[in-house]
Coordinates of C-alpha atoms in Angstrom, one line a residue:
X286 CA 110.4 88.8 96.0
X287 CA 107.6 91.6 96.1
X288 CA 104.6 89.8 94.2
X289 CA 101.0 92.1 94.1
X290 CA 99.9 89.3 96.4
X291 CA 102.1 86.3 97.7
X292 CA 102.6 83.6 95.7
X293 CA 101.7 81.2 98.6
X294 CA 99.3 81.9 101.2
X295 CA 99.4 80.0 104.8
X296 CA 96.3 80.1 106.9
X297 CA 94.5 83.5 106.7
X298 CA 96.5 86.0 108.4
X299 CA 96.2 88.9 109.8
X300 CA 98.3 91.6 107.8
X301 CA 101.5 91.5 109.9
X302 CA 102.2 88.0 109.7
X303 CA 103.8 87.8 106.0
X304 CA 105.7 89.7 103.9
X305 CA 104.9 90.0 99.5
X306 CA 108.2 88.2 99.0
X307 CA 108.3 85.0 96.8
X308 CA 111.6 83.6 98.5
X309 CA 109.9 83.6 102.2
X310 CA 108.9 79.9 103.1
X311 CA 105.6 79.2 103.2
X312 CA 103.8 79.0 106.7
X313 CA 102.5 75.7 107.5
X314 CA 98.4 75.3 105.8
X315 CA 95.3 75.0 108.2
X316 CA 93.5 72.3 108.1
X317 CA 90.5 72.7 105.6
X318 CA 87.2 72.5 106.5
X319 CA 84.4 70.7 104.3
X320 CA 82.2 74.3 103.7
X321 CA 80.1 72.5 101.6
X322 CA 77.1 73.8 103.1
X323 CA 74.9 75.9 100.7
X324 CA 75.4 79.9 100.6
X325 CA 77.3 79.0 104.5
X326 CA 76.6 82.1 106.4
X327 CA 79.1 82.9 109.1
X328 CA 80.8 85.1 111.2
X329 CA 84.7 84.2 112.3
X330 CA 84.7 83.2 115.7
X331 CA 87.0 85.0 118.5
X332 CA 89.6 82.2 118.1
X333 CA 90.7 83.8 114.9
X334 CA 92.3 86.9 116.2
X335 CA 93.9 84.6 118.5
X336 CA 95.4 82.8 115.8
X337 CA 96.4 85.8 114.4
X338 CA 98.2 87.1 117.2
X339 CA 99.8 83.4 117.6
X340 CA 101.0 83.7 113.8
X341 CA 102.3 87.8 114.4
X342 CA 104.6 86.2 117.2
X343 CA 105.5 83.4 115.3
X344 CA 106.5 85.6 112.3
X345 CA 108.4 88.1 114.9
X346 CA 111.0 84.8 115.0
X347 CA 111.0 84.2 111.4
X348 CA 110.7 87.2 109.4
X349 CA 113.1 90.2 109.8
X350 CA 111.1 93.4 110.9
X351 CA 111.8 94.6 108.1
X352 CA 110.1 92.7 106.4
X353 CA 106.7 92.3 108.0
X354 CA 103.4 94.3 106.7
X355 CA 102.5 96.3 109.7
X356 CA 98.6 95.9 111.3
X357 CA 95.9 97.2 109.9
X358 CA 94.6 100.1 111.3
X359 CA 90.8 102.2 110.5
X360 CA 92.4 104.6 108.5
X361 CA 90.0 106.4 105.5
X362 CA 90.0 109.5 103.8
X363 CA 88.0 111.7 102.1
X364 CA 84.8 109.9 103.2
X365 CA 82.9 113.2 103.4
X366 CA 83.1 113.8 100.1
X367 CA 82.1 110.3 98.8
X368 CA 78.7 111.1 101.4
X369 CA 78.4 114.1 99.9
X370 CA 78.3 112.8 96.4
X371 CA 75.8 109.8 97.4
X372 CA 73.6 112.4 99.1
X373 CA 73.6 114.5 95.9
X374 CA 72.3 111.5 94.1
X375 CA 69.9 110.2 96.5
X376 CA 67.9 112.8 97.1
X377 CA 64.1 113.3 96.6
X378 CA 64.4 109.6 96.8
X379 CA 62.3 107.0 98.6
X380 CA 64.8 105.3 100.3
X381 CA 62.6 103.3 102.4
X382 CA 60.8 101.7 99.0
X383 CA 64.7 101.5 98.0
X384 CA 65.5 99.4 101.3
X385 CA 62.3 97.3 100.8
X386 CA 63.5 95.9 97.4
X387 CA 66.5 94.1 99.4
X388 CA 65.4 90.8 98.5
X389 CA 65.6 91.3 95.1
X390 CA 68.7 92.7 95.3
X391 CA 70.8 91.1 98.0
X392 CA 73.1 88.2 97.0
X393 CA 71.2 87.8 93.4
X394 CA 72.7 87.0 90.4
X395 CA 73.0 89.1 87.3
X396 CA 70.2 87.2 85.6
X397 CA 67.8 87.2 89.0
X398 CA 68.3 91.2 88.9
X399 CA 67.3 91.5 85.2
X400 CA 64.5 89.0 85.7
X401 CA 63.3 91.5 88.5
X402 CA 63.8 94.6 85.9
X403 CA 61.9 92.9 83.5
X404 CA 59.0 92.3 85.5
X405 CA 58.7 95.6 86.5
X406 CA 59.7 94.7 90.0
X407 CA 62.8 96.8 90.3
X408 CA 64.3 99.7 88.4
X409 CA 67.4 100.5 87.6
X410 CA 67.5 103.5 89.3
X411 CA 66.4 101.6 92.2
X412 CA 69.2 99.2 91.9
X413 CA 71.8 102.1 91.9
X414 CA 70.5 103.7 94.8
X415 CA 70.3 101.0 96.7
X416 CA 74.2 100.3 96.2
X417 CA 74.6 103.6 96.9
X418 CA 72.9 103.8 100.2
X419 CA 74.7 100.3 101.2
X420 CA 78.1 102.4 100.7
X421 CA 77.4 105.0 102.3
X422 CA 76.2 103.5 105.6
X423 CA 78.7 100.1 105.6
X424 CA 81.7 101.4 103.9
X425 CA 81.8 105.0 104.0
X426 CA 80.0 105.1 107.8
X427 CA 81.8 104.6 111.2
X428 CA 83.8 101.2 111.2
X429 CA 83.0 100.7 107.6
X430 CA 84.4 98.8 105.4
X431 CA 86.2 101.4 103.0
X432 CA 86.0 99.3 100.1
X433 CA 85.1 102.2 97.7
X434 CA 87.6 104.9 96.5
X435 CA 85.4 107.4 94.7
X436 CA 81.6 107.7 93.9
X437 CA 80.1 108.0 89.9
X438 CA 78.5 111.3 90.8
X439 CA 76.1 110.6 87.5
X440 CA 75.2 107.2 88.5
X441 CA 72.1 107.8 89.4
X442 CA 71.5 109.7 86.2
X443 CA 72.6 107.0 84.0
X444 CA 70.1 104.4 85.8
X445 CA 67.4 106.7 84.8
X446 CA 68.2 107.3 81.2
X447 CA 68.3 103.4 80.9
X448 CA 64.9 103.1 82.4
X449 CA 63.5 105.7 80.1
X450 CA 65.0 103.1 77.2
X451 CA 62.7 100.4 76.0
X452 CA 66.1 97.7 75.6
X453 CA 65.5 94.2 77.2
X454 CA 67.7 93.5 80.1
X455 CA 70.9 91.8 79.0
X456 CA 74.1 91.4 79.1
X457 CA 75.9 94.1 81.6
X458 CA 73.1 96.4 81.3
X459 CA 72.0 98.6 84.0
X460 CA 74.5 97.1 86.5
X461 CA 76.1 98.8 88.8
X462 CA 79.7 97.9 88.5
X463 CA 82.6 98.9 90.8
X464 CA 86.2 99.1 89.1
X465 CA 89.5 99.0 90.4
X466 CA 91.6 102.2 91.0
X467 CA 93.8 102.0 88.5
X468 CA 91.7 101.7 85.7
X469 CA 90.8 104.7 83.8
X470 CA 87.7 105.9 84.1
X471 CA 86.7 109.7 82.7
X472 CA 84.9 111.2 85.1
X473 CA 86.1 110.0 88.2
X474 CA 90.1 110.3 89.3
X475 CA 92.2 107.7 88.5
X476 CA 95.1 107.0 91.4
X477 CA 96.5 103.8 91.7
X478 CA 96.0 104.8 95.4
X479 CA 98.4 107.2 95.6
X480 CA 98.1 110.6 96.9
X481 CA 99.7 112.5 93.8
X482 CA 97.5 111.2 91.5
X483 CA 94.0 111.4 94.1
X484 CA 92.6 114.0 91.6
X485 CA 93.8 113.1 88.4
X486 CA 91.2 112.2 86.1
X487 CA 92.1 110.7 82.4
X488 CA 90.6 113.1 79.9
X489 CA 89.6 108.7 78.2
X490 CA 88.1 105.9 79.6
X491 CA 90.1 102.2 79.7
X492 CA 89.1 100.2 77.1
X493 CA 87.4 97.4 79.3
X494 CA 85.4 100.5 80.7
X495 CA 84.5 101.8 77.2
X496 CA 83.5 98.2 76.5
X497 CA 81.4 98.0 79.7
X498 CA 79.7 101.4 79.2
X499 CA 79.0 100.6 75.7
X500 CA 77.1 97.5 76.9
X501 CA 75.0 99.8 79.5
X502 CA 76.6 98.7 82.8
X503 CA 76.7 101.6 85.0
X504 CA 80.4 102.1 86.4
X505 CA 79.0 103.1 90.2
X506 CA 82.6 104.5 91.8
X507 CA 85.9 103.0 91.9
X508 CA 87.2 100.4 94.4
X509 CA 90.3 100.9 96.4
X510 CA 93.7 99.0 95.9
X511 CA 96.6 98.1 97.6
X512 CA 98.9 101.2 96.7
X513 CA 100.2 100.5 93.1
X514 CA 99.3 97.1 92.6
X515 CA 101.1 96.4 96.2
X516 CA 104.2 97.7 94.9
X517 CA 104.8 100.4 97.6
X518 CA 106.9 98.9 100.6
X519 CA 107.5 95.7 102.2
X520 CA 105.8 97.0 105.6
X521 CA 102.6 98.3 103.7
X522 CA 99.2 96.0 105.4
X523 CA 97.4 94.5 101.9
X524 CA 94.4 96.5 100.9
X525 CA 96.0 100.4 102.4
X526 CA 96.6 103.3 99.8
X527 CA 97.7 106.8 100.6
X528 CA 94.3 108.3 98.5
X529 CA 91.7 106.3 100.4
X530 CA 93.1 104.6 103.3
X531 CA 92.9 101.1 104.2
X532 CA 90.0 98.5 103.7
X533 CA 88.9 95.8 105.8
X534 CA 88.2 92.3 105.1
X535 CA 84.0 91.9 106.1
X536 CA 84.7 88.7 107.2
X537 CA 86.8 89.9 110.2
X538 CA 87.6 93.6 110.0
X539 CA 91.4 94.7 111.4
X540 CA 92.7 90.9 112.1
X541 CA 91.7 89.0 108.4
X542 CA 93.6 90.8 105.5
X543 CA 91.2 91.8 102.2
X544 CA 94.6 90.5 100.7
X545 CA 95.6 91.2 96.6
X546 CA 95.9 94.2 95.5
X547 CA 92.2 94.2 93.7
X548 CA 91.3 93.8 97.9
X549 CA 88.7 97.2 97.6
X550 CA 87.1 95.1 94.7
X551 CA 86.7 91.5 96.6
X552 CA 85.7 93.2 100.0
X553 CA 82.9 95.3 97.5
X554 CA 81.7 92.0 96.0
X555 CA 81.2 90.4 99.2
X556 CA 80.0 93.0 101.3
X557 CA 76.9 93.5 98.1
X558 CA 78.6 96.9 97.3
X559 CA 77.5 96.5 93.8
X560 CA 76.8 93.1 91.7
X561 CA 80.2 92.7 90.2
X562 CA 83.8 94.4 89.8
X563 CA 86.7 94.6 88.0
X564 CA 90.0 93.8 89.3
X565 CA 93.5 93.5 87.4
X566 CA 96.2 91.3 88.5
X567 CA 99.8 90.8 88.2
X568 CA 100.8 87.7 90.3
X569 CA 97.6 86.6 92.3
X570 CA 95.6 90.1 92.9
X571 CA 92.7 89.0 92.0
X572 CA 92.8 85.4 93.3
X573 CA 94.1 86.3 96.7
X574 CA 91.4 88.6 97.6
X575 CA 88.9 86.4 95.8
X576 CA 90.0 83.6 97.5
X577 CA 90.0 85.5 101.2
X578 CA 86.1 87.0 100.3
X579 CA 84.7 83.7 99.1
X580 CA 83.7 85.3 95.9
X581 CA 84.6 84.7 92.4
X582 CA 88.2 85.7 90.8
X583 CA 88.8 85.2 87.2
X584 CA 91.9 86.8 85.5
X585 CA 91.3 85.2 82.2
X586 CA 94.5 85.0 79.8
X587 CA 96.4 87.7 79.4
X588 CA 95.1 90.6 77.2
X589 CA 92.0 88.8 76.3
X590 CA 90.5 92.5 77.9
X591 CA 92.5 95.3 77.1
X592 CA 95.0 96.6 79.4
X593 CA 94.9 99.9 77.4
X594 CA 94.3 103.1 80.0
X595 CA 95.2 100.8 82.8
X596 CA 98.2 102.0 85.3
X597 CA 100.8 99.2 85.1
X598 CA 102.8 97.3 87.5
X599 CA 104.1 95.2 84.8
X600 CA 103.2 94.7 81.4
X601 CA 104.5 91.1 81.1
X602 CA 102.1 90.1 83.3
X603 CA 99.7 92.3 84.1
X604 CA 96.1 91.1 83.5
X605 CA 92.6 92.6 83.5
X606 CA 89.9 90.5 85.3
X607 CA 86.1 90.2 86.9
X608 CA 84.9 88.8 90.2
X609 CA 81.6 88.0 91.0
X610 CA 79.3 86.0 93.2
X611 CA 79.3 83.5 91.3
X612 CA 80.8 82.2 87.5
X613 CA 78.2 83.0 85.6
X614 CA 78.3 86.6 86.9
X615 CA 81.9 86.6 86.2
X616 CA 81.6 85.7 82.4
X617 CA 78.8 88.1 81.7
X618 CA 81.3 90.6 83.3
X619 CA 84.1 89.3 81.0
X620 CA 82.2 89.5 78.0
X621 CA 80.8 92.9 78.6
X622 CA 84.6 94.2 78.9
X623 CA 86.1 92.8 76.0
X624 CA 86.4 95.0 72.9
X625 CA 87.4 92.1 70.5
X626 CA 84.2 89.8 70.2
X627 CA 86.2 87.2 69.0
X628 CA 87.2 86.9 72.3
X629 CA 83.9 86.6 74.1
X630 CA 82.7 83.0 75.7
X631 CA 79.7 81.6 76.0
X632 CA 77.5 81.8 78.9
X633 CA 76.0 78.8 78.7
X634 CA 77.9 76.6 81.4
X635 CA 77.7 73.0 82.0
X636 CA 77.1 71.9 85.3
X637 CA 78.3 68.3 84.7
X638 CA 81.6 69.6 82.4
X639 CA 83.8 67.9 85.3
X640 CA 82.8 64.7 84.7
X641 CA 85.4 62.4 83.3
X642 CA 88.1 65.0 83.5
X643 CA 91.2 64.5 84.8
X644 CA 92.2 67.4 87.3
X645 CA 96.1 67.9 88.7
X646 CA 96.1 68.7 92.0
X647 CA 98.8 70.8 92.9
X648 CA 100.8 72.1 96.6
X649 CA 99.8 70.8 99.9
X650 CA 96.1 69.1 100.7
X651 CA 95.5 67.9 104.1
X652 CA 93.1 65.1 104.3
X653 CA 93.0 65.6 100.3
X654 CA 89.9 67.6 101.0
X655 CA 90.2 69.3 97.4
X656 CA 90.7 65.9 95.9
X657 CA 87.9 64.4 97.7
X658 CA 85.8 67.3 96.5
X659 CA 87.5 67.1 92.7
X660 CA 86.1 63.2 93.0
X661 CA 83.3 64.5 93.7
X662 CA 81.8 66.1 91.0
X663 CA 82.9 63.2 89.0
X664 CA 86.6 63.9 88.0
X665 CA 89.6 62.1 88.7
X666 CA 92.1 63.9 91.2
X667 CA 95.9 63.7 90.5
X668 CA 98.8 65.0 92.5
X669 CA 101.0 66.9 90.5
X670 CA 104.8 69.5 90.8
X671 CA 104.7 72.5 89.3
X672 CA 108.1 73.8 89.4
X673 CA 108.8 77.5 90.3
X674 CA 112.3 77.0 89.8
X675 CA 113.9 79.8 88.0
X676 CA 110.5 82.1 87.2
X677 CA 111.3 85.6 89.3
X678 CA 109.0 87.3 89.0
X679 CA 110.5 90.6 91.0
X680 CA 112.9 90.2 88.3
X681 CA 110.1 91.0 85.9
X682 CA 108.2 93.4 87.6
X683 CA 111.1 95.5 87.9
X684 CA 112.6 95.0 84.9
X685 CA 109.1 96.7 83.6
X686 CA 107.2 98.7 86.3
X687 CA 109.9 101.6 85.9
X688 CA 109.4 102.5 81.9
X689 CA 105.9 101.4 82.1
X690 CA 104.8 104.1 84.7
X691 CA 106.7 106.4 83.1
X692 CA 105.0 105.8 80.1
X693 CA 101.8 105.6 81.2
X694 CA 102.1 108.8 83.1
X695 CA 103.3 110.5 80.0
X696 CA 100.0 109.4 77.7
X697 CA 97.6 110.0 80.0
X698 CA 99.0 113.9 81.0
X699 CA 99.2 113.0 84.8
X700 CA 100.5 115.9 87.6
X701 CA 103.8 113.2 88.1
X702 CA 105.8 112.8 84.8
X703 CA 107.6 109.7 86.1
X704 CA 108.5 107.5 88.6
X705 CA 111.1 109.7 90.3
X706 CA 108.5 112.5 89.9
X707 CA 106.3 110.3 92.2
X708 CA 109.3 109.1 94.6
X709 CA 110.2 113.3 94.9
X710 CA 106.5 114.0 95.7
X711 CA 105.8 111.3 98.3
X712 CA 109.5 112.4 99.8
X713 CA 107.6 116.0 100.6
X714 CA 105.0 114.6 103.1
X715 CA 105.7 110.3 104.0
X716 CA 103.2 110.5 107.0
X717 CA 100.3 110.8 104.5
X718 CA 102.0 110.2 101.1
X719 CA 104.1 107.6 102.0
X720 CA 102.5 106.0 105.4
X721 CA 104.2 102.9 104.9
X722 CA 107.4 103.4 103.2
X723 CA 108.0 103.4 99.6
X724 CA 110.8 101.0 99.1
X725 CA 109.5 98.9 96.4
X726 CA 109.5 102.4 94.1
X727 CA 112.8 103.1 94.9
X728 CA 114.4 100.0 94.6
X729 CA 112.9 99.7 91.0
X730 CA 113.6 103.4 90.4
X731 CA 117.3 102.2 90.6
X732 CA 117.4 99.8 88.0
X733 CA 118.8 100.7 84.8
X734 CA 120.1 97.6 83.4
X735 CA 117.2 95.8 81.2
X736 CA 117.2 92.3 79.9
X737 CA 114.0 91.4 77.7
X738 CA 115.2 88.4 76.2
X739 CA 115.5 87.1 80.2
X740 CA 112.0 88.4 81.4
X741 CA 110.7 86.3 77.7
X742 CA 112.8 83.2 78.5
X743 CA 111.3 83.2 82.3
X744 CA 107.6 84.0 80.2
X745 CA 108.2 80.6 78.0
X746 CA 109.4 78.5 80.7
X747 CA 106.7 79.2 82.4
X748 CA 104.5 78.4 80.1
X749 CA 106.2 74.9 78.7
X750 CA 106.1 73.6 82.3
X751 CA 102.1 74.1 82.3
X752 CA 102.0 73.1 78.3
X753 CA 104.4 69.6 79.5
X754 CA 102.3 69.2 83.0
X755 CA 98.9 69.1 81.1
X756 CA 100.0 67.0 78.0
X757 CA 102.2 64.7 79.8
X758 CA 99.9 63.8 82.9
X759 CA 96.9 63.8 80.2
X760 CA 95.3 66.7 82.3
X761 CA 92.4 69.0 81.8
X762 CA 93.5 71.6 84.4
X763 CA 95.4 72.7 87.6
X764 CA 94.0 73.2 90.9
X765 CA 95.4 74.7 94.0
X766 CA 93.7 76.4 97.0
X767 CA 93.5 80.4 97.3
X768 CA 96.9 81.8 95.7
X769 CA 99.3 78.9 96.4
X770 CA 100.1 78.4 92.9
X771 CA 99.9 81.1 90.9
X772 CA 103.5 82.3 90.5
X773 CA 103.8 79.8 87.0
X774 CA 100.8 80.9 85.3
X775 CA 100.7 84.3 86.2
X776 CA 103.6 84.4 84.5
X777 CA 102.8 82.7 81.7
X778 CA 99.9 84.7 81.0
X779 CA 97.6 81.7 81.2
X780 CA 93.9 81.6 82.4
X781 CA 93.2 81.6 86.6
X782 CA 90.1 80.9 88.2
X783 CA 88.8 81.1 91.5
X784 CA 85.7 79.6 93.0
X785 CA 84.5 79.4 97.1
X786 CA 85.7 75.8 98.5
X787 CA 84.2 76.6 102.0
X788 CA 86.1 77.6 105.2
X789 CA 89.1 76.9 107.0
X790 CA 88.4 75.0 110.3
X791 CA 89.3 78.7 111.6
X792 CA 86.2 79.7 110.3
X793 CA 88.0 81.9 107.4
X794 CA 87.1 81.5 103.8
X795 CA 88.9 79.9 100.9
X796 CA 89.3 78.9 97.2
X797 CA 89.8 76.4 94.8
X798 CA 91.8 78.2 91.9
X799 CA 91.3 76.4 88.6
X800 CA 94.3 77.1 85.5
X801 CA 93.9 75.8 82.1
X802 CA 96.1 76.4 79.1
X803 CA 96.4 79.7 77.3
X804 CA 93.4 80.8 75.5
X805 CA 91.5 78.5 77.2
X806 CA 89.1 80.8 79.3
X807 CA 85.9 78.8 77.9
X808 CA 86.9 75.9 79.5
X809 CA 87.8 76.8 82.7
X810 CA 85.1 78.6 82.9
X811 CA 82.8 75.2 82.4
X812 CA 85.1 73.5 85.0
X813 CA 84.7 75.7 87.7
X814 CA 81.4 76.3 87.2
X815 CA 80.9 72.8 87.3
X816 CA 82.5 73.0 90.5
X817 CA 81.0 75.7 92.1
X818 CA 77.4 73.7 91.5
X819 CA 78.3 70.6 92.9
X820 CA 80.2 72.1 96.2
X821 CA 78.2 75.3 96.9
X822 CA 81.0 76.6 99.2
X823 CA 80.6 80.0 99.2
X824 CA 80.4 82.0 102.4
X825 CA 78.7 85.2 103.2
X826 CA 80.0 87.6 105.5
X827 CA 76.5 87.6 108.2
X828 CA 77.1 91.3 109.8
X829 CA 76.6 92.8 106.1
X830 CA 73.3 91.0 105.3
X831 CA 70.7 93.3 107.0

């Protein structure tokens, strides 16, 4: 069943070796690696695009053709204009004092980059720029990375009006943030990677981005998507939309997928694009491509940020969320983009909160290398089942994506009235519209029987069988690695997590994904962090450090 990322991911893949169907069987997990070493700094060896080849061969016997996203290919448009617009910005200045302040800047933390502000070591304007320059020589140059949709083309103007302000450093303040292509932003286009919608920009901002802006971050361009959430066709690679083209995974470009749909926002994060970004997911779209970047993915329970002026795939499910280097990042990002307060954690994270807890362990783990590293920071590993039995989650999406496009559309004035608006336009001109295929659209565009007590019975089973799991097995939380479990509470609206647990022993990264009951973000928050301090997985993707 078509998921905005699968809801089980075998070893890394290159993009033709599995469709975004929830019925397909799983492949077969690598073996983990340990990746406990500190900030590991690698580059994927040759043998993985021989695995990947092996696994596109394997997959020709499995899958129907059908089936199977097609290989990634460099594909990016409209990267003169983006150049254009950083160049705008840029100039009159010093870009070589700009380059020099790269080790303040590179890989820091939200709170190192303040601390720099504050002692007059870095401006905000400085900070901007050099984001901007990064973009346009990794992403938007030859081979890059094509992360980034569309440019802010008053970033740069925003960073100086904060540093003419006299306000301490806090909070989101001053930092440039990337957000997802489907959020509305008011002075940049908002596509959800499609072509019809490339130049449509919302007369009103999302409320996560009102929230942000209100806080001072600076919203520095928009990050690419798979095309509508990933709900275009079966054969479309992860990470490909018919506005910006297709981004690449820094770890491996062309052969490891950037995976999700929220893919332009994990390859940005890695890559040190900007400090943070949003991403929104449906079933696993910010996990996957979390997961796959060896970042930080937290799609906190559902509406806990607004989904208001955000293009839906489906509103039962769909989520608003922050990734991040690391989980503090990702809860000052949270808190800057709620609008209800009430909602808002605290940043003050415990390093030992996984001591005495009890943690279920769920799907496969060779060696039990997760448990062994659960055990490790002083909590007690237990296998669990969670049951998917019954939670269809194509079921939901298209018993909702139809009317809530539609709708959306509608509100926010776009050039397409409605879904068959968009199916007619893309039918005019497939080879750039449509690269891919647009079966997904059509298939939902055929629906016209709707059953909301179903999609809310599939909602509440999903939830009692996390409620049950965690009260019956006395646990604190769920654990799984990358996406391989996210189908039940994705459903249920419940809080994900998802922090770097090293590398595969294919060199390719991957993540521990933390869920805790609903309303619960606080929590999970102190248990991965606790996690992340103790294991210090994350990798770095080496050719984007200089």
């Amino acid at each position: 069943m078509p998921l905005d990322e699968p809801t089980s991911r075998a070893k890394p893949r290159s993009t033709t070796t599995q469709p975004r169907t929830q019925r397909q069987t799983p492949h077969p997990q690598p073996k983990r690696g340990d990746g406990d070493e500190t900030r590991l700094k690698i580059i994927l060896p040759a043998s993985i695009i021989l695995i990947a080849l092996v696994g596109v061969a394997i997959a020709a016997f499995a899958l129907p053709r059908s089936l199977a996203p097609e290989q990634e290919e460099r594909i990016s448009y409209d990267k003169d204009q983006q150049v254009a617009l950083i160049d705008s910005q840029l100039a009159g200045i010093d870009l070589e004092k700009v380059r020099a302040k790269k080790d303040l800047i590179m890989e820091k933390s939200i709170e190192d980059l303040h601390a720099a502000i504050s002692r007059d070591d870095l401006t905000y304007e400085e900070l901007t720029a050099f984001y901007l320059d990064r973009i346009k020589t990794y992403d938007a140059g030859e081979k890059g990375i094509n992360a980034v949709a569309a440019i802010n083309p008053k970033a740069i103007e925003e960073a100086r009006a904060l540093d003419a302000s006299s306000a301490t450093p806090a909070g989101m303040r001053g930092i440039p943030v990337l957000v997802k292509d489907n959020v509305n932003t008011n002075t940049m286009p908002t596509s959800g990677g499609t072509y019809a919608l490339k130049d449509f920009t919302p007369k009103d901002d999302a409320d996560a981005v009102t929230a942000l802006t209100n806080g001072g971050a600076i919203i520095l361009g928009k990050s690419n998507l798979s095309e509508l959430a990933n709900f275009m066709d079966t054969k479309m690679p992860s990470g490909y939309s018919s506005k910006a083209g297709q981004t690449h995974n820094p770890f491996d470009p062309l052969n490891l997928s950037p995976e999700g749909s929220s893919s332009g926002s994990g390859a940005a994060v890695a890559a040190n694009f900007s400090a943070a970004a949003i991403g929104t997911e449906t079933t696993g779209s910010i996990i996957a491509p979390a997961a796959i970047h060896s970042i930080v993915g937290f799609k906190p329970t559902k509406d806990a940020i607004s989904t208001a002026g955000v293009m839906p795939l489906s509103s039962t499910m769909d989520t608003v969320g922050t990734m991040a280097k690391s989980v503090k990042d990702a809860a000052v990002l949270y808190n800057a983009s709620v609008s209800d307060a009430s909602k808002a954690v605290s940043e003050q994270l415990d390093a030992g909160f996984l001591r005495g807890k009890r943690i279920g362990i769920v799907g496969d783990d060779p060696q039990q290398a997760l448990a062994r590293k659960i055990e490790a920071c002083g909590a007690q590993a237990v296998p669990v089942e969670l049951s998917e039995d019954g939670i269809d989650n194509e079921y939901i999406i298209n018993q909702d994506f139809k009317n809530d496009l539609d709708r959306y559309l509608q509100t926010y004035q776009a050039p397409v009235k409605s879904l068959s608006d968009l199916i007619a336009f893309n039918q005019k001109d497939p080879s750039r519209r449509a690269k891919y295929g647009q079966d997904l659209l059509e298939d939902a565009n055929e629906v016209t029987e709707f059953d909301k007590a179903k999609v809310e019975a599939m909602v509440k089973t999903a939830q009692s069988r996390i409620d049950d799991l965690l009260r019956d097995e006395k646990l604190d939380a769920l654990v799984f690695y990358d996406n391989e479990g996210v189908l039940v509470p994705a459903t249920a609206g419940y809080p994900e997590l998802t922090v770097p647990a090293g590398v595969s022993d294919e060199g390719a990264p991957r993540g521990a994904t933390f869920v805790a009951g609903r309303k619960e973000d606080e929590k999970l928050l102190n248990i991965a962090y606790s996690f992340e301090k103790k294991t210090a997985a994350r990798a770095i993707p080496e050719n984007y450090l200089n």
